[in-house]
Amino acid sequence: VRGWAVGMEEVEEPDLVSELRLVGPQLAEALSRVSDGDLDRIMCLLRTAGQQQLRLIPDRTRRVSQMVDLFLGETAATCRRFIHAVCLFCALPLALETQLMSAAGEEPPDRNRKRRQEGSFPPVPEKHPCIVSPEMYKSTMKRLLLQRYQRVSQGVRRLVRLHETCVSLVNRNTVKLKERVDRLWGDTPGLQDSDDGVDRVVKIMDLLQPSTTSQSRVIVLLGSAGTGKTLLMHCVGHHWAQGAFDSFQFFFLFEFRQLNLIKRTLSLQQLLFEFFLQPEVGERDSMFDVILANPRSVCVVFDGYDEFCCKFTALRRDTPVDPRRPLHMAELFSSLYTGRMLQGCTLVVTCRPKDVMDLPLGAVDEVGEVPGFDHRRVHEYAQDYFKDSPHREQVLGHLMSSRTILNMCYVPALCFISCVCLEYLLRQRSPLTSLPHTMTQFYIQIIMAFLSRRQVGHLPEGPGPPPSLLQRSRQEIEELSRLAMEGLEQSNIVFYAQDLPPAVLKFASDSGFFSRFEVKKEDGSEGMGCAFVHLTMQEFFAALHLMTSEVVQEAQLKKKFNLKSRWTTKTDPKTVFTDTYHLYVSGLASRDCASFLGQLSRHSAAWVEKRQSAILKILRSLATGTLTGPKLVELCRCAYETQDDNLAALVGNRSRYELRNFRISPVDMIALAFVINNAKKQVCLDIAGCSVEPDCLDILPTCNYIDSLIFRSRKYDDRFAEALSDILPRVERLQKLEFVSGSIGEGGVANLARALQSCPHLTELNLSDNFLTDSGISLIANTFPMLKTIQSVNLGNNTCTVDGIINLVKTMSSCLHIQEIHVNGTKEAKVLFYMDSDTQSSAEAQRRRRTGAGRTLRYGAFVLVTGRGGGVLCE
């Protein structure tokens, strides 16, 4: 080994290559233990041809050995960069690291020089320097967070711009927050174009500030699965490590999905040190004392509360809390959350909307909503993804017009997966006009796209994948499906890599089905963990297991298939998953999926058909039962996934759909239209208290058999009325419209009055219990002459005066088909019209129109009896 005094300019290329060749086997062994992400970073130092050559080698050990050989043929500058990368990412024995750094012309740190002089070269599996002060601990923490962010952000097409990232602060009032949560419920988030329950919008840089009192500051950030909450939290840690958020001296970041792996009790000291960053043994107690003495300078992040396997468990008030006493993880978290431990710190918790109600909101300072994608962001992302494709505009057009795919793309992670699938379909020469209609069909194409990427290292250019691609991967897919179902049943989304067969782990990683990352084991040591790239991916594989495995008997199918309710309570069992599993099972029961299942199943086509028929039988039995609104919508979605017209007709065989207090998404409305149109039966759609997105209203006219529409909720305001007015003329069979107990004012009623003129079959109109004034009543009254089929109008319980009632009288005198108007003060106003001549004798109808006989207005103690064109008000 050369002396440390040798400068870089004195090292000749043959000497450097000779040193690398000498330690080649040791390097290959060390590199075989690094993560795939770090290995890819090192590989990127090679020329493109070398990288492509390595990616074609399926065996990881051979690939690593070949990579070392390729670096031996590179320039001295590249070899030096290789050595720097190896020393950064690998846990090398100190002697080997010293030898490499010396060969590269670098001077090792003083502590290594001292050890060399003493002739001691002990292996150093984790290269944490000796931490003897808070500043050194903080410095080491910064390096750790920078490395973590580099791993987490690998492969992300668009990194987080933290200084531009905003969150919507949500009203912490329980009722308002529950309404907001209902709007965000589901497997994909709703369009974030509503200000309901939003106090204000702030930048994340301004939100994360330390407590200004002795109490802890608790911030809860909501976001649907895949919206990037984890990446955002790692980005915050990255910026802290670069000098932002300088009010915090220490920044700890934990992920619940990894904490689930810890079954033993832990003290706060053990959590912070053993499962984040360990000081030197002799410094643990003194370092912990520093943290306890300065809680306001500490920020602790718990990411993914929705993935936590336990519900919130608060300690009893009379239970003493000692930060050095071991507690169960749920108790330890709740003690930090409620400020009973490390009081004065800043605690950030991220979770999906459906789980926030499990947290005591009284202890929360701010509730923020992390935005997913909207139309603009989906368009920008896809535009960037397909920037080099000659079919970019065609893809964008179909993507933005396909509601099923677009609804998935509101989740950034699913937007990437969707783009991969669309690119695959393009390269398969598939016409984009025949894009998959259902989520299940789309996921089948996603599976094929990922398998094709693995086959040749990139998407194929040919006309299609080999017919045997699924069969050749059947064993690995079978194992992945079993693992997915096992995780689904145990609410587990993280698996130890060591528990998986190496071939399956390699297959899942190379195909892109798995992401791999470092995890802390129960003893605090580091290991390798893995998870499906998105929760919906795991649910799809679990559905494959149900449909292809003989382990699941037909008698067990019903137990494993349940419709999910969207009404949530604190007593509901906690689940990490997105509730799409039953949709995929239904979709796989479609005749169109028989060939796909046949290639994966080890059974005959008859066995596959029998399994599909068993699922359809379960769905038919549910269709004939009594269901709540949320479960009815879920059943409609299941029917839509099957694309079975007979099942849809059975589900739609009802005269009324009562939907109460949950979010209705565009895909829900598409499913409703599917079953209603197949049933071919006149129906009433009664919606009360539901969050209805504007896109849902656009789909309403495709429901060909809706004759009655009812909307009742104070959340339905002038904006909603305007959106509704745009589609009412296209609801061709509409006979009855009720917009009651709403918040319509002048603007909303003006739009409605304009739309009503184009509703030729309308017989009943109810706008009671709104905020209509005299002018609003007048606008509606002015439509009477144009509504030839109208029979009843209810305008009661608005804010009109006697003058408004007089306007009704004037209108009545000019509308010969009006029969009577009932008014009870300003609280009740009802207008009744003559029936058409088909319900009265022609002579009687003509007589009434000529004389105005029988037309009355009742107003409290007053009765108005009119003749043609006039009337007398009498008491």
PDB file of C-alpha atoms in Angstrom, residues 209-215 217 296:
ATOM      1  CA  GLN A 209     -42.326  25.712  12.009  1.00  0.00           C
ATOM      2  CA  PRO A 210     -41.452  24.804  15.604  1.00  0.00           C
ATOM      3  CA  SER A 211     -43.840  25.255  18.489  1.00  0.00           C
ATOM      4  CA  THR A 212     -43.966  28.738  19.976  1.00  0.00           C
ATOM      5  CA  THR A 213     -45.218  27.438  23.327  1.00  0.00           C
ATOM      6  CA  SER A 214     -44.276  24.693  25.720  1.00  0.00           C
ATOM      7  CA  GLN A 215     -46.862  22.451  24.045  1.00  0.00           C
ATOM      8  CA  ARG A 217     -47.023  21.239  17.653  1.00  0.00           C
ATOM      9  CA  ARG A 296     -38.634  22.563  20.568  1.00  0.00           C
TER      10      ARG A 296
END
